[in-house]
XYZ file of C-alpha atoms in Angstrom:
524
model
C -3.097 89.840 57.285
C -0.272 89.007 59.403
C 3.271 90.593 58.695
C 5.803 88.256 57.638
C 9.470 89.399 58.621
C 12.280 88.757 56.313
C 13.422 85.858 58.125
C 10.490 84.145 57.745
C 9.730 84.719 54.330
C 13.104 83.120 53.472
C 12.167 80.191 55.411
C 8.900 79.947 53.669
C 10.127 80.346 49.955
C 13.167 77.834 51.040
C 10.366 75.102 52.249
C 8.299 75.666 48.993
C 11.605 75.311 46.816
C 12.792 72.105 48.451
C 9.345 70.409 48.079
C 8.888 71.569 44.539
C 12.145 70.489 43.414
C 12.737 67.181 45.040
C 9.292 65.710 44.307
C 8.590 62.000 46.016
C 10.898 59.556 45.001
C 14.072 58.753 43.842
C 14.795 57.879 40.212
C 16.396 54.959 38.602
C 20.349 55.080 37.977
C 21.238 55.998 34.554
C 25.194 55.752 35.169
C 26.958 52.962 34.318
C 27.651 50.558 37.058
C 31.849 50.978 36.480
C 31.635 54.660 36.489
C 31.175 57.155 39.563
C 30.071 60.610 38.929
C 30.624 63.762 41.219
C 29.003 66.972 40.874
C 31.570 69.594 40.951
C 30.706 73.379 41.310
C 33.486 74.673 38.849
C 36.025 73.346 36.937
C 39.698 72.766 38.672
C 42.018 76.071 38.217
C 44.934 73.999 37.136
C 46.522 70.648 37.279
C 49.763 71.581 38.677
C 48.484 72.986 41.961
C 50.025 76.633 41.682
C 46.757 78.030 41.384
C 44.005 76.110 43.711
C 40.439 76.236 45.080
C 38.242 73.897 46.588
C 36.984 71.957 43.292
C 40.682 71.777 42.118
C 41.938 70.355 45.613
C 38.929 67.585 45.068
C 40.282 66.356 41.762
C 43.685 66.427 42.352
C 43.416 64.349 45.650
C 42.687 61.606 43.457
C 45.499 61.989 40.972
C 48.264 62.939 43.585
C 49.278 61.779 46.848
C 50.638 63.459 49.630
C 53.285 61.980 52.058
C 51.077 61.686 54.749
C 47.427 62.112 55.017
C 44.317 63.446 57.366
C 42.344 60.726 58.627
C 38.365 60.557 59.076
C 39.225 61.676 62.872
C 41.557 64.470 61.777
C 44.861 62.787 62.809
C 47.723 62.034 60.642
C 48.119 58.580 58.887
C 50.086 57.229 55.992
C 49.400 57.986 52.578
C 52.441 57.821 49.832
C 55.027 57.611 53.015
C 54.198 54.361 55.153
C 56.022 55.421 58.136
C 58.055 58.341 59.395
C 60.170 59.064 62.837
C 61.291 62.233 64.294
C 64.327 63.208 66.446
C 64.360 63.955 69.975
C 64.794 67.828 69.290
C 61.949 67.624 66.791
C 63.546 69.146 63.744
C 64.227 65.916 61.700
C 61.529 64.040 60.341
C 62.420 61.253 58.134
C 59.876 59.231 56.041
C 59.986 55.936 54.530
C 57.989 55.757 51.344
C 55.511 52.952 50.290
C 57.029 50.123 48.573
C 55.965 49.354 45.129
C 54.284 52.821 44.393
C 54.199 54.021 41.049
C 53.389 57.172 38.701
C 50.639 56.838 36.263
C 53.691 56.470 33.541
C 55.153 53.323 35.148
C 57.812 54.547 36.738
C 58.934 53.989 40.468
C 58.425 56.796 43.142
C 61.427 57.633 44.545
C 62.632 60.211 47.398
C 64.502 62.045 44.418
C 60.631 62.659 42.958
C 59.360 63.810 46.569
C 62.469 66.202 46.718
C 61.412 67.221 43.063
C 58.304 67.894 43.854
C 59.328 69.869 46.735
C 61.617 72.060 44.825
C 58.982 72.706 42.071
C 56.288 73.991 44.553
C 58.492 76.112 46.684
C 60.458 77.773 43.525
C 60.980 81.420 44.692
C 60.251 82.367 41.099
C 56.513 81.096 41.340
C 53.774 82.861 42.783
C 52.307 80.095 45.218
C 50.595 81.415 48.629
C 51.300 77.902 49.935
C 55.037 77.963 50.113
C 54.367 80.518 52.615
C 53.717 77.518 54.952
C 57.105 75.989 54.621
C 59.585 78.999 53.924
C 59.650 80.626 57.483
C 56.983 82.859 56.922
C 54.175 80.899 58.942
C 56.740 79.910 61.330
C 57.785 76.519 59.783
C 61.003 76.762 57.803
C 62.200 73.519 55.981
C 66.127 73.962 56.095
C 67.026 70.887 54.053
C 65.404 67.916 52.012
C 67.803 64.997 51.843
C 67.489 61.489 49.711
C 69.816 58.774 51.520
C 68.254 56.386 49.316
C 65.411 55.943 47.173
C 62.758 55.015 49.727
C 63.749 57.522 52.416
C 63.181 61.520 52.704
C 64.362 63.463 55.351
C 63.373 66.883 56.108
C 65.198 69.031 58.600
C 63.273 72.059 59.916
C 64.730 75.296 61.634
C 63.028 74.734 64.755
C 60.493 72.218 66.110
C 56.451 72.924 65.025
C 53.576 71.181 66.071
C 52.112 71.574 62.736
C 54.355 70.652 60.353
C 52.683 67.204 59.556
C 49.756 68.737 59.630
C 51.040 71.225 56.905
C 52.042 68.263 54.999
C 48.530 66.703 55.001
C 46.435 69.830 54.710
C 43.900 69.486 52.420
C 44.155 73.115 50.851
C 47.885 73.619 50.713
C 49.930 70.743 50.995
C 53.088 68.963 49.127
C 51.613 66.867 46.083
C 54.376 64.558 44.857
C 54.350 64.355 41.105
C 56.509 63.127 38.472
C 58.888 65.472 37.114
C 57.846 64.050 33.507
C 55.256 66.725 34.048
C 57.563 69.535 32.705
C 59.190 70.065 29.414
C 63.054 71.057 29.419
C 62.429 74.745 30.207
C 60.717 73.330 33.554
C 57.794 74.459 32.696
C 54.544 72.270 33.428
C 53.109 70.633 30.168
C 49.632 71.492 29.235
C 47.359 68.769 30.317
C 50.071 66.419 31.767
C 48.919 65.089 35.504
C 51.218 62.162 36.116
C 50.648 61.502 39.615
C 50.865 58.389 42.094
C 47.187 58.316 43.093
C 44.419 55.459 41.828
C 43.180 57.429 39.483
C 44.793 58.919 36.370
C 43.787 61.778 33.939
C 41.743 60.504 31.016
C 40.462 63.825 29.359
C 39.400 66.915 30.539
C 36.558 69.213 29.081
C 36.894 72.701 30.239
C 33.688 73.699 32.355
C 32.150 70.697 31.391
C 33.971 67.430 32.795
C 37.013 65.933 34.201
C 36.994 62.061 33.547
C 39.532 59.872 35.426
C 40.327 56.195 34.660
C 41.216 53.566 37.499
C 45.027 53.180 37.840
C 45.620 49.514 37.222
C 49.032 49.519 38.946
C 48.389 51.360 41.806
C 49.884 49.584 44.964
C 47.707 50.599 48.154
C 48.593 51.514 51.589
C 48.491 48.318 53.828
C 46.787 50.892 56.251
C 43.018 51.334 57.006
C 41.246 53.880 54.490
C 40.429 56.779 56.488
C 39.887 60.187 55.094
C 43.038 60.896 53.110
C 44.935 58.295 54.401
C 45.160 54.459 54.135
C 44.236 52.367 51.398
C 43.045 54.087 48.175
C 41.982 51.179 46.168
C 39.823 52.306 43.076
C 36.438 50.068 43.150
C 35.259 51.715 39.689
C 37.199 51.854 36.447
C 35.625 55.552 35.422
C 35.422 58.655 38.145
C 33.953 61.419 36.471
C 33.544 65.103 37.909
C 30.663 66.660 36.108
C 30.726 70.484 36.108
C 27.384 71.968 37.398
C 27.534 75.169 39.206
C 24.033 75.490 40.367
C 23.224 73.235 43.426
C 19.608 73.091 42.656
C 20.597 71.816 38.998
C 22.847 69.430 41.036
C 20.019 67.751 42.794
C 17.962 67.723 39.599
C 20.876 65.830 37.889
C 21.159 63.745 40.937
C 17.039 62.767 40.723
C 17.562 62.146 36.816
C 20.405 59.895 37.581
C 22.878 61.668 35.324
C 25.242 62.153 38.737
C 25.606 59.545 41.729
C 27.361 62.001 44.285
C 26.721 65.679 45.273
C 28.604 67.194 48.563
C 28.260 70.678 50.696
C 24.444 70.113 50.325
C 22.102 72.120 52.357
C 21.170 70.195 55.088
C 17.108 71.004 54.681
C 17.580 69.612 50.991
C 19.673 66.459 52.197
C 16.832 66.004 54.702
C 14.421 65.810 51.739
C 16.361 63.886 49.250
C 16.529 61.308 52.185
C 13.047 61.271 52.302
C 13.020 60.853 48.657
C 14.940 57.615 48.739
C 18.683 58.902 48.336
C 21.224 58.383 50.971
C 22.587 60.701 53.066
C 25.620 60.770 55.090
C 27.031 63.684 57.640
C 29.725 64.461 59.758
C 30.589 67.318 61.996
C 32.167 70.303 59.976
C 34.870 72.533 59.789
C 33.494 74.803 56.869
C 33.073 78.230 58.759
C 30.310 80.634 58.118
C 31.345 84.370 58.964
C 30.346 87.983 57.855
C 33.722 89.811 56.584
C 34.124 93.382 57.673
C 36.591 95.973 55.919
C 37.676 97.534 59.212
C 39.399 100.428 56.863
C 35.815 101.335 55.797
C 34.904 104.968 56.865
C 31.965 103.863 58.499
C 33.113 100.289 59.469
C 36.432 101.665 61.126
C 34.131 102.796 64.119
C 33.888 99.917 66.412
C 30.905 100.959 67.900
C 29.156 100.515 64.979
C 30.927 97.011 64.075
C 29.785 96.205 68.055
C 25.713 97.540 67.206
C 25.954 95.044 64.070
C 27.184 92.431 66.375
C 24.597 93.071 68.381
C 21.825 93.177 65.307
C 22.112 89.785 64.402
C 19.959 86.869 65.860
C 22.731 84.080 65.521
C 20.225 81.309 66.736
C 17.791 82.061 63.952
C 20.698 82.250 61.578
C 22.278 78.561 62.631
C 18.456 77.336 62.719
C 17.606 77.999 59.235
C 20.666 77.294 57.526
C 21.073 74.092 59.030
C 17.448 73.038 59.283
C 17.684 72.847 63.294
C 20.686 70.573 62.928
C 23.253 73.142 64.193
C 23.840 75.816 66.979
C 25.835 79.181 66.492
C 29.575 79.140 66.488
C 31.283 82.283 68.221
C 34.732 81.453 67.585
C 37.862 80.894 65.134
C 38.009 77.825 67.407
C 35.473 75.189 65.932
C 33.037 73.345 68.473
C 34.895 70.135 66.872
C 38.322 71.229 68.119
C 39.856 69.771 71.025
C 40.854 73.247 72.135
C 37.408 74.402 72.378
C 35.182 75.046 75.480
C 32.310 77.287 76.523
C 34.803 80.160 77.190
C 34.875 80.433 73.208
C 31.327 81.163 73.165
C 31.606 84.150 74.906
C 30.345 87.148 72.374
C 27.864 89.965 71.703
C 24.391 88.750 72.388
C 21.559 89.752 70.326
C 20.104 92.941 71.404
C 18.356 95.202 69.261
C 17.987 97.897 71.543
C 21.862 97.883 72.388
C 22.547 97.814 68.807
C 20.179 100.935 68.141
C 21.854 102.603 71.028
C 25.522 101.792 69.938
C 24.695 103.299 66.256
C 23.464 106.410 68.067
C 26.713 106.687 70.166
C 28.799 106.603 66.713
C 26.805 108.825 65.427
C 25.655 106.604 62.576
C 23.214 108.791 60.083
C 22.071 106.316 57.812
C 25.283 105.833 55.779
C 25.332 102.775 53.363
C 26.776 99.752 54.122
C 26.856 96.966 51.344
C 27.089 93.101 51.818
C 28.574 91.445 49.163
C 27.370 88.078 48.239
C 26.777 85.349 45.410
C 24.191 82.619 43.961
C 26.750 80.009 43.333
C 26.929 79.116 47.328
C 23.302 79.369 48.660
C 24.447 79.558 51.931
C 26.694 82.514 51.581
C 23.866 84.375 49.850
C 21.084 83.141 52.174
C 23.156 84.686 54.954
C 23.304 87.839 53.503
C 19.589 88.393 52.788
C 18.686 87.109 56.765
C 21.857 89.914 57.534
C 19.923 92.607 55.687
C 16.938 91.883 57.513
C 18.131 92.078 60.778
C 20.467 95.149 60.173
C 17.384 97.210 58.375
C 15.144 96.398 61.552
C 17.954 98.191 64.109
C 18.192 101.367 61.495
C 21.177 100.299 59.360
C 20.750 101.089 55.696
C 21.761 97.635 54.312
C 21.869 96.983 50.686
C 23.083 93.521 49.111
C 25.165 93.773 46.261
C 25.332 90.066 44.271
C 27.929 89.224 42.342
C 29.690 86.107 40.196
C 31.672 84.355 42.677
C 34.825 85.071 41.126
C 34.066 88.550 40.985
C 33.351 88.337 45.112
C 36.389 86.270 45.706
C 38.652 88.659 43.436
C 37.110 91.768 45.430
C 37.982 89.723 48.859
C 41.447 89.653 47.686
C 41.518 93.138 46.929
C 39.818 93.763 49.920
C 37.495 95.927 48.211
C 34.030 95.528 50.309
C 32.420 96.935 53.272
C 31.111 93.652 54.126
C 30.974 89.849 52.901
C 29.224 86.901 53.340
C 31.515 84.557 53.109
C 32.518 80.472 54.120
C 36.139 79.819 54.793
C 36.857 75.771 53.707
C 37.920 73.594 56.588
C 41.178 74.149 58.467
C 42.052 71.640 61.228
C 43.654 73.769 63.813
C 42.809 77.134 64.978
C 46.209 78.403 64.287
C 45.239 77.745 60.867
C 42.013 79.350 61.116
C 43.503 82.550 62.656
C 45.928 82.516 60.021
C 43.201 83.290 57.377
C 42.310 86.458 58.968
C 44.846 87.796 60.635
C 47.966 89.813 59.008
C 49.123 93.603 57.673
C 46.308 94.687 55.527
C 48.964 96.633 53.356
C 51.194 93.640 52.826
C 47.946 91.385 52.270
C 44.352 93.086 51.534
C 42.581 90.325 51.851
C 43.711 90.029 55.890
C 40.574 90.846 58.000
C 41.981 91.575 61.300
C 45.184 94.210 61.271
C 46.474 93.894 64.436
C 49.715 93.411 65.439
C 49.292 92.001 68.857
C 46.928 89.225 67.572
C 49.723 88.397 64.428
C 52.082 87.895 67.218
C 49.749 85.652 69.231
C 49.223 83.765 66.127
C 52.872 83.151 65.392
C 53.125 81.841 68.619
C 50.520 79.471 68.095
C 52.362 78.290 65.552
C 55.426 77.110 67.331
C 53.920 76.062 70.891
C 54.108 72.560 71.163
C 52.201 72.589 74.838
C 48.556 72.335 74.267
C 47.765 73.981 77.663
C 49.674 76.922 76.617
C 48.101 76.923 72.738
C 44.815 76.641 74.462
C 45.286 79.776 76.470
C 46.896 81.416 73.414
C 43.558 80.631 71.409
C 41.550 82.138 74.200
C 43.440 85.581 74.304
C 42.985 85.893 70.305
C 39.130 84.799 71.029
C 38.996 87.404 73.627
C 40.302 90.068 71.513
C 38.131 89.353 68.825
C 35.155 89.939 70.854
C 36.855 93.345 71.862
C 37.612 94.438 68.404
C 34.934 92.543 66.117
C 37.198 92.529 62.771
C 34.957 89.691 61.862
C 31.433 87.723 62.913
C 31.465 84.190 63.593
C 28.311 82.400 62.486
C 28.432 78.691 62.832
C 30.248 75.726 61.437
C 28.620 73.762 58.816
C 27.929 70.270 59.132
C 28.834 68.164 56.240
C 25.938 66.590 54.225
C 26.339 64.203 51.119
C 23.675 62.659 49.506
C 24.216 59.597 46.795
C 22.469 57.567 44.637
C 20.668 54.578 45.923
C 22.935 52.238 44.202
C 26.305 53.662 45.440
C 28.096 51.658 48.206
C 31.319 52.316 50.549
C 30.836 56.343 50.309
C 31.897 57.948 53.460
C 31.532 61.490 54.509
C 34.001 63.179 56.712
C 34.889 66.819 58.395
C 37.530 67.774 55.742
C 33.963 67.517 53.493
C 35.990 66.891 50.372
C 34.437 63.727 48.589
C 36.348 60.486 48.040
C 35.835 58.376 45.029
C 38.412 55.631 45.815
C 36.971 52.556 47.819
C 33.498 53.102 46.415
C 31.334 51.018 44.069
C 27.936 50.781 42.746
C 25.354 48.017 42.850
């Protein structure tokens, strides 16, 4: 009998599960024509953005608006602000708000509301990690926010930054503009309040079940073309429902049965099979970064030769092929292939070489110590990558074991640095400096930092303030070559974005930032 490798067995099981689950034809729609239902992997964390994650970002971008927004090509375009100017020295940004913009309670949006939102989010008494984007911690320091008239907001920076507009528009950490009437007389956010200026307003929320939004009838759209989170956000359905469905397989069953209209972040194999079954698939180049994290303070993994051995033990082509159904190549750098800074120089990395891995382990004096790989089953790619890694490490003599946790537990251990290895995915970041910012820093100050190297951190800080393209490119190349030498994290690939919708959904578009967008979408 022919022996099947761990990788081959996983590939066979995946193919079988896809065929059994999908069936042969798309079901007729059950959801109402004036309602769009998007499957969400978990409930949002908060309505005030003081605690966030990916699903929270998806919902809140429909309720609130940012001053500027990411366009589908990842450039910056108008959102709540119609236009802006920058002073000659690059330190003063003057924004002109969209005329006629209103909050869900009917109040006009003014520059005073922008300033209030800014002060609320950057209140030093609140533990909000994103405030570090603007308080000088990550080089951008806003000295003042002024409101010379009701539609003009002026931000003065301590020094020029190539990332200020990008930080304002960032999908994950940005400046939501919310109504001051969301808080009580003590300045605390009211339970269940979500008064924004977005195209949808909160109708109801059933914890861990669904979030229902209704079209905001008085929404005044931007005159700019709809593109990503920028431009015209006019709602085309009366109701937008986010249905909490944690399991990806159950999401697909719900799509097939007509209980949901949109599932996103779909496994490429699943997306292809669903398309064959009659559903609509849309794709875009991705920025989501799949990695293997390593705790460099661990007694075993603090040995560079062990980390080098692990890097040589991994068949990167096979992992990328299995995970993407042949649509993606490995990505060996924190600089995404989609980035304008990327070149073949960023693909330098220890090559797959099991014999060299074994030799390095012998040089390191490795004696079979256990290396535990933490993963979860909520995010299929993290789990499957971990299974593939375990098999590859065992083939070179590493005692690799899986520890499958609930996602919340894995994330909590990530934040505390309590792991040896983790199969992990970073959500999209639109500039390489932001990607390096995820992994670089003092472990004592923040145990979630992966790369505790003062020289690397200094280079990252330079990238936050340098405005010359060629000089920034050289900074990123230095960082990459340092990562090749030290291997604090192993880069695998960047996910393409796959979204699948019911056959009667019209106007839905997928974009690199990945989050599904409900405005501009209708149903036949």
